[in-house]
JSON list of C-alpha atoms in Angstrom, two decimals:
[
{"chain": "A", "resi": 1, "resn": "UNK", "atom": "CA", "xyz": [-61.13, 115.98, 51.07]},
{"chain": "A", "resi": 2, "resn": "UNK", "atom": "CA", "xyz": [-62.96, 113.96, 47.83]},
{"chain": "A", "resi": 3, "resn": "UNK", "atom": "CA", "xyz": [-61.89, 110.47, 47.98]},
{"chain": "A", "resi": 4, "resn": "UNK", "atom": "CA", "xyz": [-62.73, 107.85, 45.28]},
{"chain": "A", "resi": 5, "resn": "UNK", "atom": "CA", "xyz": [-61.27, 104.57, 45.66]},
{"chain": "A", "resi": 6, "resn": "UNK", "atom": "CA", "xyz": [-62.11, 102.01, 42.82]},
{"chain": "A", "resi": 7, "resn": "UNK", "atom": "CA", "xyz": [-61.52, 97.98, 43.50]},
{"chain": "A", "resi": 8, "resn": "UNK", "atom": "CA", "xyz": [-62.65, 95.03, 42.29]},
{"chain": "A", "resi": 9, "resn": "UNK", "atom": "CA", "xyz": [-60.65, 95.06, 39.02]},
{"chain": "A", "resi": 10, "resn": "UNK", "atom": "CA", "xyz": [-58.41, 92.26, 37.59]},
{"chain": "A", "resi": 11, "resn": "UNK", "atom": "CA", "xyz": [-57.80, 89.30, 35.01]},
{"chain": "A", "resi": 12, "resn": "UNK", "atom": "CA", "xyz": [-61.12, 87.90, 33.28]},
{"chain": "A", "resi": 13, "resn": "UNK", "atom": "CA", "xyz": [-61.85, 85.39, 30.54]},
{"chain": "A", "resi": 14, "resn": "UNK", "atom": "CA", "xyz": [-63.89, 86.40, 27.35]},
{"chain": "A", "resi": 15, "resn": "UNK", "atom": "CA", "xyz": [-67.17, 86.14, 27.82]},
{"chain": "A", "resi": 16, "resn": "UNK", "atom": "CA", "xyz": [-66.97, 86.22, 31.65]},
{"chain": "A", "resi": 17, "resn": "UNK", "atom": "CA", "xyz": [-68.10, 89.22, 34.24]},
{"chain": "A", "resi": 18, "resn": "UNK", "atom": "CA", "xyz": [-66.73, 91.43, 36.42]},
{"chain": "A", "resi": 19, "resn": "UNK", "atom": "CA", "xyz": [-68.04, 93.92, 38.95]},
{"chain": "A", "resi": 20, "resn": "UNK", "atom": "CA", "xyz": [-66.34, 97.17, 39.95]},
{"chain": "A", "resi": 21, "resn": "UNK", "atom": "CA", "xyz": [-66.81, 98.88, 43.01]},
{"chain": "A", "resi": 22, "resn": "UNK", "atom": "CA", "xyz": [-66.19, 103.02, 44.04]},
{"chain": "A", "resi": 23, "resn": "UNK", "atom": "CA", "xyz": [-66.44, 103.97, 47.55]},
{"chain": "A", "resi": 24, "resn": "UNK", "atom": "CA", "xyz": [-66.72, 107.82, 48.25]},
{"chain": "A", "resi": 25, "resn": "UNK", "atom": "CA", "xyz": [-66.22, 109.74, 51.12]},
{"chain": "A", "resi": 26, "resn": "UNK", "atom": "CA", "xyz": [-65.55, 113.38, 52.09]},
{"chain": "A", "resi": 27, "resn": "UNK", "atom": "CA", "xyz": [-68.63, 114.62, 50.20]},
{"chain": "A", "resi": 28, "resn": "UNK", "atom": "CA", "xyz": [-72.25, 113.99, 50.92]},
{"chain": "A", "resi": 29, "resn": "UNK", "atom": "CA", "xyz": [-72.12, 110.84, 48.12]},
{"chain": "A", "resi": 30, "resn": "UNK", "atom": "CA", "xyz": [-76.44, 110.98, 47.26]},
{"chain": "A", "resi": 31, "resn": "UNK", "atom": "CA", "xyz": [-75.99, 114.40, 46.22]},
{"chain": "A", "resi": 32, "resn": "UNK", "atom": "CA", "xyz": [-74.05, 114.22, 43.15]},
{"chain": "A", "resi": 33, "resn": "UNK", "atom": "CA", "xyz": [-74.05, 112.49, 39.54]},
{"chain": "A", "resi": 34, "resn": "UNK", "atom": "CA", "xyz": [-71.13, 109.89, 39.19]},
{"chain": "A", "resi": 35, "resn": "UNK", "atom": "CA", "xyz": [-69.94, 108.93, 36.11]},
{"chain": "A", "resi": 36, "resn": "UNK", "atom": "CA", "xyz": [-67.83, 105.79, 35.19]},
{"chain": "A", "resi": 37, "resn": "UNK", "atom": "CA", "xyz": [-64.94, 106.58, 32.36]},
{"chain": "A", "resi": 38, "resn": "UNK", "atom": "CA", "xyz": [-62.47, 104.16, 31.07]},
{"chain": "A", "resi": 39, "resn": "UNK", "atom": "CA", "xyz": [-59.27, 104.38, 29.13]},
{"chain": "A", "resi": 40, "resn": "UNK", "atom": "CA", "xyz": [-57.62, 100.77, 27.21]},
{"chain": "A", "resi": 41, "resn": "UNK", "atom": "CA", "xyz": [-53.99, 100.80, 27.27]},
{"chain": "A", "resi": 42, "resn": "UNK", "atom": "CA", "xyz": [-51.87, 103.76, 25.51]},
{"chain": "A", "resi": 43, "resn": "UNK", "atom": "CA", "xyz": [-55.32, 104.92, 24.02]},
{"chain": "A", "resi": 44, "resn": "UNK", "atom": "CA", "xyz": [-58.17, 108.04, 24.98]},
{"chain": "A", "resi": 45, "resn": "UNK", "atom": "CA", "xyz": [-60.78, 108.64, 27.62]},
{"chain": "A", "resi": 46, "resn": "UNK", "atom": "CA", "xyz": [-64.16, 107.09, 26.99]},
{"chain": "A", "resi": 47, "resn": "UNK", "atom": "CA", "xyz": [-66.87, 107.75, 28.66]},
{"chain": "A", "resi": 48, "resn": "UNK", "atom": "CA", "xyz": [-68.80, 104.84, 29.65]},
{"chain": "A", "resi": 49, "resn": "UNK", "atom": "CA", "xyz": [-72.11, 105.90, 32.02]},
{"chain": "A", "resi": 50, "resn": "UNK", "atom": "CA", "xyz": [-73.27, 107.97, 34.75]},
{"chain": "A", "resi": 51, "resn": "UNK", "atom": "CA", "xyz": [-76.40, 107.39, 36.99]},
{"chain": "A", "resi": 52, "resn": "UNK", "atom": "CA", "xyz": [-78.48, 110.58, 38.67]},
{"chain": "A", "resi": 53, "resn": "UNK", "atom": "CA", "xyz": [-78.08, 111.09, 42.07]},
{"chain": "A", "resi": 54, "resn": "UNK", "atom": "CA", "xyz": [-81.22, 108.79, 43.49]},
{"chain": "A", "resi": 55, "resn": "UNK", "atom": "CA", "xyz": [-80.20, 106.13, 40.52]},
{"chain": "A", "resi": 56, "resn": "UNK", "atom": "CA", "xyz": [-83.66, 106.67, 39.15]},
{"chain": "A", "resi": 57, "resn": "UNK", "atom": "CA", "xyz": [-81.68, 107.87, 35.78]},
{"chain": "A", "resi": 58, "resn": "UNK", "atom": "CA", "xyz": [-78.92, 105.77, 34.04]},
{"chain": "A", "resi": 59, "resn": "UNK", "atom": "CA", "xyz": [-76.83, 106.34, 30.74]},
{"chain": "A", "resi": 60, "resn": "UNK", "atom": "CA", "xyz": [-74.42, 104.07, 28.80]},
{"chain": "A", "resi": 61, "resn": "UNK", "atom": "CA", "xyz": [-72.21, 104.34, 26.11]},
{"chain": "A", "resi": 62, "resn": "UNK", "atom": "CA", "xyz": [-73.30, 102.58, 23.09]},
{"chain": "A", "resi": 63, "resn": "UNK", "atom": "CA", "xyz": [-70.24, 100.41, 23.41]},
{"chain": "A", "resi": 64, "resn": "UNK", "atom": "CA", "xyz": [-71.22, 99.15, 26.46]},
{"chain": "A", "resi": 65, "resn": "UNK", "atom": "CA", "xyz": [-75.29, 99.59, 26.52]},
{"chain": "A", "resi": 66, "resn": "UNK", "atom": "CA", "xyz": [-77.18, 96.16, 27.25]},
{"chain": "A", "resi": 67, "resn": "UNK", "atom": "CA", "xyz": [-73.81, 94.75, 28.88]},
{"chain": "A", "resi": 68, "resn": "UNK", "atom": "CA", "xyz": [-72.92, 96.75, 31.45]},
{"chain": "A", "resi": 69, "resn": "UNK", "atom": "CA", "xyz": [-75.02, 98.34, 34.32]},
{"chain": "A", "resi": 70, "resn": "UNK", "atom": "CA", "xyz": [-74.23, 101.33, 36.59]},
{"chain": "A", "resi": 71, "resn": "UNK", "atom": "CA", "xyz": [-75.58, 101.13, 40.33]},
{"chain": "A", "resi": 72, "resn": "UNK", "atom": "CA", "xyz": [-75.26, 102.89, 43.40]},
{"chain": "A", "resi": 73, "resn": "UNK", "atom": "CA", "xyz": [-76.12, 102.41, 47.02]},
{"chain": "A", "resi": 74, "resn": "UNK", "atom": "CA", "xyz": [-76.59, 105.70, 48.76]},
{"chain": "A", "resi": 75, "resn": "UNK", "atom": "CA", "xyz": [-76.34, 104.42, 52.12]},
{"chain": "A", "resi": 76, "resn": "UNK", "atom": "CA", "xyz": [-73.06, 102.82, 51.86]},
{"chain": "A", "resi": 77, "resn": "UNK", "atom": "CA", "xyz": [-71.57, 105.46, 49.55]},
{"chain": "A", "resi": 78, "resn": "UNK", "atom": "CA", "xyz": [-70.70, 103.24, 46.79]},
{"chain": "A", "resi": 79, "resn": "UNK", "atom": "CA", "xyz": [-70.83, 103.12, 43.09]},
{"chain": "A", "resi": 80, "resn": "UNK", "atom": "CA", "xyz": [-70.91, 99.91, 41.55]},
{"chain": "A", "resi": 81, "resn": "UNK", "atom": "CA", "xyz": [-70.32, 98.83, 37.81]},
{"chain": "A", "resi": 82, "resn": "UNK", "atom": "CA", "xyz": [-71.42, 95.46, 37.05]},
{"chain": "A", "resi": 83, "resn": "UNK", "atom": "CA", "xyz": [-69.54, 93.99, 33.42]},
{"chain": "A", "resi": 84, "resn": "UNK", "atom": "CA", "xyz": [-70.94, 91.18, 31.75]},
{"chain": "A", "resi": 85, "resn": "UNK", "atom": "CA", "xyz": [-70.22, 89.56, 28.38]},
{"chain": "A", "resi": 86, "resn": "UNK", "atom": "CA", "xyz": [-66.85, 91.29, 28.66]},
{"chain": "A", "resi": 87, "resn": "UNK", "atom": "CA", "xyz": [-64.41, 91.24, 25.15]},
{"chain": "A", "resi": 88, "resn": "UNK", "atom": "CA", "xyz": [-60.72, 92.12, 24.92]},
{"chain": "A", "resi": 89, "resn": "UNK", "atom": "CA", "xyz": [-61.96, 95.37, 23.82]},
{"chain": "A", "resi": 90, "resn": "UNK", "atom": "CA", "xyz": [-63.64, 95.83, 27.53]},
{"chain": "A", "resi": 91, "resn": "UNK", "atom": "CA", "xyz": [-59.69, 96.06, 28.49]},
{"chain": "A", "resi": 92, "resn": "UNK", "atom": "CA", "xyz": [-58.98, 99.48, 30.39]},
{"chain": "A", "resi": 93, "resn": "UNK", "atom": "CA", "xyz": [-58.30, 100.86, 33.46]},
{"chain": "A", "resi": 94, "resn": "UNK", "atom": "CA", "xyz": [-61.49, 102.05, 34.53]},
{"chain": "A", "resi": 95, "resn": "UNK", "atom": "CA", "xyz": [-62.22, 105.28, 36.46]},
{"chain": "A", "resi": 96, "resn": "UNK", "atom": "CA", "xyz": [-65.60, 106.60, 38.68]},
{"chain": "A", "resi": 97, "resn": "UNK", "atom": "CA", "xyz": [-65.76, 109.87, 38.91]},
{"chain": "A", "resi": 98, "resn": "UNK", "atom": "CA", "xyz": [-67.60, 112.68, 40.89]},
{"chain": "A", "resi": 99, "resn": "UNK", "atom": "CA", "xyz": [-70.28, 114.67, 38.79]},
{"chain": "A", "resi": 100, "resn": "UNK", "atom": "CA", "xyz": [-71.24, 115.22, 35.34]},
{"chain": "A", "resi": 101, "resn": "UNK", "atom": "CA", "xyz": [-68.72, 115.78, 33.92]},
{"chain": "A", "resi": 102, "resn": "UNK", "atom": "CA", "xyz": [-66.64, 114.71, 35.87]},
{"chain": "A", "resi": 103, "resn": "UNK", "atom": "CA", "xyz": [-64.65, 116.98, 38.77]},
{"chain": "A", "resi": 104, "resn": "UNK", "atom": "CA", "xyz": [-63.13, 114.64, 40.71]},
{"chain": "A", "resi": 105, "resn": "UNK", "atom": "CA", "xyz": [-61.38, 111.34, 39.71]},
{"chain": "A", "resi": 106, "resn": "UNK", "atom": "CA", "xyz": [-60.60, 108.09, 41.26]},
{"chain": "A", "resi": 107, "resn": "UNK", "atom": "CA", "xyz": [-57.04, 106.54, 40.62]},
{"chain": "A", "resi": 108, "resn": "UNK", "atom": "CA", "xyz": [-58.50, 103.23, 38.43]},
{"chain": "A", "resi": 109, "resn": "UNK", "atom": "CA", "xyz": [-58.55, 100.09, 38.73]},
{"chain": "A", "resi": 110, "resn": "UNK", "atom": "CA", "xyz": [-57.04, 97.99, 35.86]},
{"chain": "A", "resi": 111, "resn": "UNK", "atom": "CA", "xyz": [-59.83, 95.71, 33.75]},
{"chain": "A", "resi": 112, "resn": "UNK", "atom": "CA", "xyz": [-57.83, 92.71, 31.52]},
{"chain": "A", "resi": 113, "resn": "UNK", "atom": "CA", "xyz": [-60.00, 90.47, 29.60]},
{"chain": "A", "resi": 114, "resn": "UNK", "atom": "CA", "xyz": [-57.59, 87.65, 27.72]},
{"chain": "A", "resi": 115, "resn": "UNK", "atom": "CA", "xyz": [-57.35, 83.91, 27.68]},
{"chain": "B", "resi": 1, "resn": "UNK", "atom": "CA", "xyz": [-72.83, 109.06, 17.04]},
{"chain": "B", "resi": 2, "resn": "UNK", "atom": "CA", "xyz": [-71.59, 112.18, 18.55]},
{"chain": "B", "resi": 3, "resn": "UNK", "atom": "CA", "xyz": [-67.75, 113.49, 17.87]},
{"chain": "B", "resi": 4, "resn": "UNK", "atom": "CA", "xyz": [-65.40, 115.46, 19.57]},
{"chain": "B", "resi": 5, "resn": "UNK", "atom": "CA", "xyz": [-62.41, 116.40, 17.22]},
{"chain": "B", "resi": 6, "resn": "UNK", "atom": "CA", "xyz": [-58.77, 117.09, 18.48]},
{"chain": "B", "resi": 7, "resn": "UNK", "atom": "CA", "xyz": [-55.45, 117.70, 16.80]},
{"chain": "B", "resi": 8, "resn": "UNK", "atom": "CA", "xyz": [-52.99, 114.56, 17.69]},
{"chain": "B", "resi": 9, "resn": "UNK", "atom": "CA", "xyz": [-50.55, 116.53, 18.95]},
{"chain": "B", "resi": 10, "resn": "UNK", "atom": "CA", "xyz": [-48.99, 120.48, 19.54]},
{"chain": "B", "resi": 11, "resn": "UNK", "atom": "CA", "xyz": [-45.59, 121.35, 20.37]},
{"chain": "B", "resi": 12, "resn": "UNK", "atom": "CA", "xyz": [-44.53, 124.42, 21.74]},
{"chain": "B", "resi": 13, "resn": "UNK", "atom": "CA", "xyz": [-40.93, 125.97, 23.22]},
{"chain": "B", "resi": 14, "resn": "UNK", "atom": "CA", "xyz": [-41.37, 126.54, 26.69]},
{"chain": "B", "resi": 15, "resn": "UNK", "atom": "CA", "xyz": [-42.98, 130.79, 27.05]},
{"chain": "B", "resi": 16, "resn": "UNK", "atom": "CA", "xyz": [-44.59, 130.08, 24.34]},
{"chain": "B", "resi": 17, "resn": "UNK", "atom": "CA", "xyz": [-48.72, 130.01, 24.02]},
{"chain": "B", "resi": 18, "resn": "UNK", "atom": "CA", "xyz": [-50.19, 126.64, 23.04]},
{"chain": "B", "resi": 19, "resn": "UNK", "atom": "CA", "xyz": [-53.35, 126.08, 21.80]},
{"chain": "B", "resi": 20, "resn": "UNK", "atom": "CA", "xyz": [-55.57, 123.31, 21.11]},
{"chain": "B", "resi": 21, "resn": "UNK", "atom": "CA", "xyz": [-58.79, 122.81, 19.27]},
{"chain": "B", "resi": 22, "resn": "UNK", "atom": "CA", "xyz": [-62.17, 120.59, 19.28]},
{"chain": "B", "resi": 23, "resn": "UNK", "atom": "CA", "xyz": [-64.44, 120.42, 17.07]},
{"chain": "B", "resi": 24, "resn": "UNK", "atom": "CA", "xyz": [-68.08, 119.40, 17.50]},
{"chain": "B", "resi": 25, "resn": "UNK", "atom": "CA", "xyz": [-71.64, 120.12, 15.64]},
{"chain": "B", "resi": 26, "resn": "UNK", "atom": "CA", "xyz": [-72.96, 120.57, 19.29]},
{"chain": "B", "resi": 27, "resn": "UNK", "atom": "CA", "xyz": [-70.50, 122.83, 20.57]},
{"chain": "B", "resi": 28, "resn": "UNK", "atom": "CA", "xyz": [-72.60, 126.14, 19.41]},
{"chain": "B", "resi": 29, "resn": "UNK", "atom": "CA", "xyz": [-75.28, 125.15, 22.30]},
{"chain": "B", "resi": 30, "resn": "UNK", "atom": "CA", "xyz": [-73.09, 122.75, 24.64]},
{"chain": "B", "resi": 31, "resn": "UNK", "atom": "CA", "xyz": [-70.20, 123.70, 27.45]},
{"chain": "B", "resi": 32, "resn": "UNK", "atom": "CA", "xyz": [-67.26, 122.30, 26.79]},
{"chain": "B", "resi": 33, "resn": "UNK", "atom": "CA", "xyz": [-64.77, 121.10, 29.02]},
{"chain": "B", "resi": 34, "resn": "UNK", "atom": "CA", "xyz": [-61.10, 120.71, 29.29]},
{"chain": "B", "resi": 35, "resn": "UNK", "atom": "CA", "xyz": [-58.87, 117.41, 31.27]},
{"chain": "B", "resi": 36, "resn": "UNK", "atom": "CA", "xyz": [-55.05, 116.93, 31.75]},
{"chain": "B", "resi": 37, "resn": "UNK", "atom": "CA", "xyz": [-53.77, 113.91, 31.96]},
{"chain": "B", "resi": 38, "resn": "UNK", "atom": "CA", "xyz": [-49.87, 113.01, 32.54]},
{"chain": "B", "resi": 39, "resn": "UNK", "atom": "CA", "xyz": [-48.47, 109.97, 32.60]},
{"chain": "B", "resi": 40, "resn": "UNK", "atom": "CA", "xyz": [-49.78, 107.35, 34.62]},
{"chain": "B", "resi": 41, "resn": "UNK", "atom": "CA", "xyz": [-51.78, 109.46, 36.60]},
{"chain": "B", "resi": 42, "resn": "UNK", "atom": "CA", "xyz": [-55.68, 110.51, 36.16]},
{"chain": "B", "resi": 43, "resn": "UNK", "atom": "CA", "xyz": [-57.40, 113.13, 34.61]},
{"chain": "B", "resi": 44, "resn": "UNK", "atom": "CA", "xyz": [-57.14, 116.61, 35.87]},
{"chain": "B", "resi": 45, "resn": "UNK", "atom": "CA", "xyz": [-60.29, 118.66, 34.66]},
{"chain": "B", "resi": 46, "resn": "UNK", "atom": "CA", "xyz": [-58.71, 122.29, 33.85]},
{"chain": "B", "resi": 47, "resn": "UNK", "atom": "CA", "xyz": [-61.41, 124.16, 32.63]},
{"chain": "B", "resi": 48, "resn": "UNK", "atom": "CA", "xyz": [-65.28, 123.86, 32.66]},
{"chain": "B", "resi": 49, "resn": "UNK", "atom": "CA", "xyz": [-68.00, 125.51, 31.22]},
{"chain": "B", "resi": 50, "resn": "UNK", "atom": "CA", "xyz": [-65.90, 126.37, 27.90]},
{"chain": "B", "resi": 51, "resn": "UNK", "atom": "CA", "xyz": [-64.04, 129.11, 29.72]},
{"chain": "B", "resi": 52, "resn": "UNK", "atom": "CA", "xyz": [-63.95, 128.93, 33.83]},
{"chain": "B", "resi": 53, "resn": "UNK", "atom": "CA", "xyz": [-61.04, 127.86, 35.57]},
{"chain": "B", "resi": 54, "resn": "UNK", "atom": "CA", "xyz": [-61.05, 125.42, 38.79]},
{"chain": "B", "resi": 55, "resn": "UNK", "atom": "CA", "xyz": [-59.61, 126.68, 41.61]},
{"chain": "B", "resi": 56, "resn": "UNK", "atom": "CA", "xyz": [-55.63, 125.65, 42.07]},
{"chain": "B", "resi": 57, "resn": "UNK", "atom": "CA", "xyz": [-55.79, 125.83, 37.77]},
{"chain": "B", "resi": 58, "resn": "UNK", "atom": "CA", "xyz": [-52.97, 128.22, 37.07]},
{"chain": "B", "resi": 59, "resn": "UNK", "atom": "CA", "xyz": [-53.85, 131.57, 35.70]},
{"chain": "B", "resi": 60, "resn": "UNK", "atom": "CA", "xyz": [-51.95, 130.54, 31.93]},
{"chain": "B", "resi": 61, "resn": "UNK", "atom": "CA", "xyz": [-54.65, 128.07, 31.35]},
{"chain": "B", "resi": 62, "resn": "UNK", "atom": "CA", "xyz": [-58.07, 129.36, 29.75]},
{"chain": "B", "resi": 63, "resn": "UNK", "atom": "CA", "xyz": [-60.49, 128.24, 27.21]},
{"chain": "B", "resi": 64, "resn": "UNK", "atom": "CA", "xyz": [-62.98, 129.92, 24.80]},
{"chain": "B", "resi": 65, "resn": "UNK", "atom": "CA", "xyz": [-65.48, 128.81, 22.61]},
{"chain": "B", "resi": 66, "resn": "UNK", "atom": "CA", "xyz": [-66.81, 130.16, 19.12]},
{"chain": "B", "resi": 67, "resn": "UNK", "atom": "CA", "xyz": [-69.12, 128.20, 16.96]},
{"chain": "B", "resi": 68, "resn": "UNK", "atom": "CA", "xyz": [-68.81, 125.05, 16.43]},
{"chain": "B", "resi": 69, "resn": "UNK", "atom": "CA", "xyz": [-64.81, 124.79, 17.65]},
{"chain": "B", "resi": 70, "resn": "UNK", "atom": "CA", "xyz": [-63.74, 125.26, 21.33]},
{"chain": "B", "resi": 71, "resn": "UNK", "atom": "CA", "xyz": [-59.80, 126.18, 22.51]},
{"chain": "B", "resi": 72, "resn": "UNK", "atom": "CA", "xyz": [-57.84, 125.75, 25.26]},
{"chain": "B", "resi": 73, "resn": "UNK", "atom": "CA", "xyz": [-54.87, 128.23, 25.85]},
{"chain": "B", "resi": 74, "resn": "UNK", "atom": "CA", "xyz": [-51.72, 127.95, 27.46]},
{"chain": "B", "resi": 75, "resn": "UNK", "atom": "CA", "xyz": [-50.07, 131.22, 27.82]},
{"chain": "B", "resi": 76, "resn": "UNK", "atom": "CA", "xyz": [-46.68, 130.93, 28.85]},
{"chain": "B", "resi": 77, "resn": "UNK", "atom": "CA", "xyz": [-46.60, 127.20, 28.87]},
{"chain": "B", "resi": 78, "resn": "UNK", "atom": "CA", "xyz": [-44.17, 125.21, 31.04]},
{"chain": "B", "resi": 79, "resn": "UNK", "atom": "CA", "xyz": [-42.12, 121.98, 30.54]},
{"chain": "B", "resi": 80, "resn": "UNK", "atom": "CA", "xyz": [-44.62, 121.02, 33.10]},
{"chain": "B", "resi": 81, "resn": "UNK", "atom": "CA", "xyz": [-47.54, 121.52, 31.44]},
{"chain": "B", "resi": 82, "resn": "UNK", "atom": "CA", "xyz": [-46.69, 118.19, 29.12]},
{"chain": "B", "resi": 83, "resn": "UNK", "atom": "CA", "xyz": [-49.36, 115.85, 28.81]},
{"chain": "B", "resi": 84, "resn": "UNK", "atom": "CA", "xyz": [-52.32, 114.81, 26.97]},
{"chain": "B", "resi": 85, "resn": "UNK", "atom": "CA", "xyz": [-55.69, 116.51, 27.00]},
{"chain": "B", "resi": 86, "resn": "UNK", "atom": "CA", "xyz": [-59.25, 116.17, 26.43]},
{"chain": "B", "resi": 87, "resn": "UNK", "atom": "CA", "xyz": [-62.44, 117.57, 25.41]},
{"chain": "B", "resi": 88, "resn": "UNK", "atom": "CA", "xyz": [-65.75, 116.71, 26.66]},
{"chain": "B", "resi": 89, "resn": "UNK", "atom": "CA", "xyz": [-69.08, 117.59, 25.67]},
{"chain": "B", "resi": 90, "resn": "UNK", "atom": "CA", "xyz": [-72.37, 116.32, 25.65]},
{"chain": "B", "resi": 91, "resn": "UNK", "atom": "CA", "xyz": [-74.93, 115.68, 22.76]},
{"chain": "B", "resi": 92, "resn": "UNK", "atom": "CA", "xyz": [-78.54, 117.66, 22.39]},
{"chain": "B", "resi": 93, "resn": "UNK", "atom": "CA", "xyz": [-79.85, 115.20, 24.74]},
{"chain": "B", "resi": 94, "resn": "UNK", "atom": "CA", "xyz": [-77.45, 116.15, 27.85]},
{"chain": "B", "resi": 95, "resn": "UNK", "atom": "CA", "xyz": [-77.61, 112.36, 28.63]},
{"chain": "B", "resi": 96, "resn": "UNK", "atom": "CA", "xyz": [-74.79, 111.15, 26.25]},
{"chain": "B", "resi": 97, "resn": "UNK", "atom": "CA", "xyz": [-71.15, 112.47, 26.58]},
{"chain": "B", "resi": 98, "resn": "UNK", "atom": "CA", "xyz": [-67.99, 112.19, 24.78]},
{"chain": "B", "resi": 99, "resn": "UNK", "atom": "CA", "xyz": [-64.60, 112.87, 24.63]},
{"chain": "B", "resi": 100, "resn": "UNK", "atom": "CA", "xyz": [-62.39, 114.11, 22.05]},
{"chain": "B", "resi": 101, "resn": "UNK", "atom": "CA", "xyz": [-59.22, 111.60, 20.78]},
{"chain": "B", "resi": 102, "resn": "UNK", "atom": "CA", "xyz": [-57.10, 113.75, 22.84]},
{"chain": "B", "resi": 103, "resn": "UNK", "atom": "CA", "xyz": [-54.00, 116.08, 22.40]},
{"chain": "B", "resi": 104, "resn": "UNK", "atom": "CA", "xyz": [-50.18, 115.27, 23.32]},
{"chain": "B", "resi": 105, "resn": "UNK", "atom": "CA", "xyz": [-48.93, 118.36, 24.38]},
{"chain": "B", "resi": 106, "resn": "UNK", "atom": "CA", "xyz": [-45.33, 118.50, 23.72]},
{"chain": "B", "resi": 107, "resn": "UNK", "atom": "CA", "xyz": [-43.05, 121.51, 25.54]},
{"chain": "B", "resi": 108, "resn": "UNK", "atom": "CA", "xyz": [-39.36, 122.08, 25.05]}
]
């Protein structure tokens, strides 16, 4: 069975950083896209990057492009999404998914930048 | 910037076929695909590749694509079928993706 389990998420001041971890299991993690999507409070999807299989390929959103960078370590089947210069508009429960697009879905993990 | 364009929101009586739209310049060349969402809960991707169905999808959902506008159908749709959903696409590049605002699907 798929299995994506975000952490790492919580409370952060403007300005501050964050990063988010996704560990996979019950798939052979190196062979497959993964994509990070994130959704603010009572509002859409947004898609926010995905990074190529050997991580040699990497794609942001312009919303987040120069602030945010997508990782992965093969080895440890784990997706990482390092945040800096977060805003209140970073706010979101944030989602890594399998593939592009995306198959299969983590549950989130809950991003709140305030004061 | 690429865009993905949705209706807010469809209602439909339960048996009855719901439909939503997206519109996109890229659509004519580009898959589209289909998510479910219900409260609370993450997305569900329904349909890929503009028309095929994952397995455990029920049969009432398909999708179709013509020009520069893509539709998902819900034949028959059920109280449980509520929700939002989404369209996503990519640009020409097949780096950049999007998705549309989203639909509220409302049945009863």
């Amino acid at each position: 069975e798929v299995q994506l389990v975000e952490s790492g998420g919580g409370l952060v001041q403007p300005g501050g950083s964050l990063r988010l971890s996704c560990a996979g299991s019950g798939f052979t993690f190196s062979s497959y896209w993964m994509t990070w999507v994130r959704q603010a409070p009572g509002k859409g999807l947004e898609w926010v990057a995905n990074i190529k299989e050997d991580g040699s390929e990497k794609y942001y959103a312009d919303s987040v492009k120069g602030r945010f960078t997508v990782s992965r370590d093969n080895a440890e089947n784990s997706l990482f999404l390092q945040m800096n210069s977060l805003t209140a508009e970073d706010t979101s429960i944030y989602y890594c998914a399998r593939e592009r697009p995306p198959r299969y879905w983590g549950q989130g993990t809950l991003v709140t930048v305030s004061s | 910037s690429y865009e993905l364009t949705q209706p807010p929101s469809v209602s439909v009586s339960p048996g009855q076929t719901a439909r939503i739209t997206c519109s996109g310049d890229a659509l004519p060349r580009k898959y589209a695909y289909w998510y479910q969402q219900k409260a609370g809960q993450a997305p569900v991707l329904v349909i890929y590749e503009d028309s095929k169905r994952p397995s455990g999808i029920p049969e009432r959902f398909s999708g179709s694509s013509s020009g520069t506008m893509a539709t998902l159908t819900i034949s028959g749709a059920q109280v449980e079928d509520e929700g939002d959903y989404y369209c996503y696409s990519t640009d020409s590049s097949n780096n950049y993706w999007v998705f549309g605002g989203g639909t509220k699907l409302t049945v009863l």
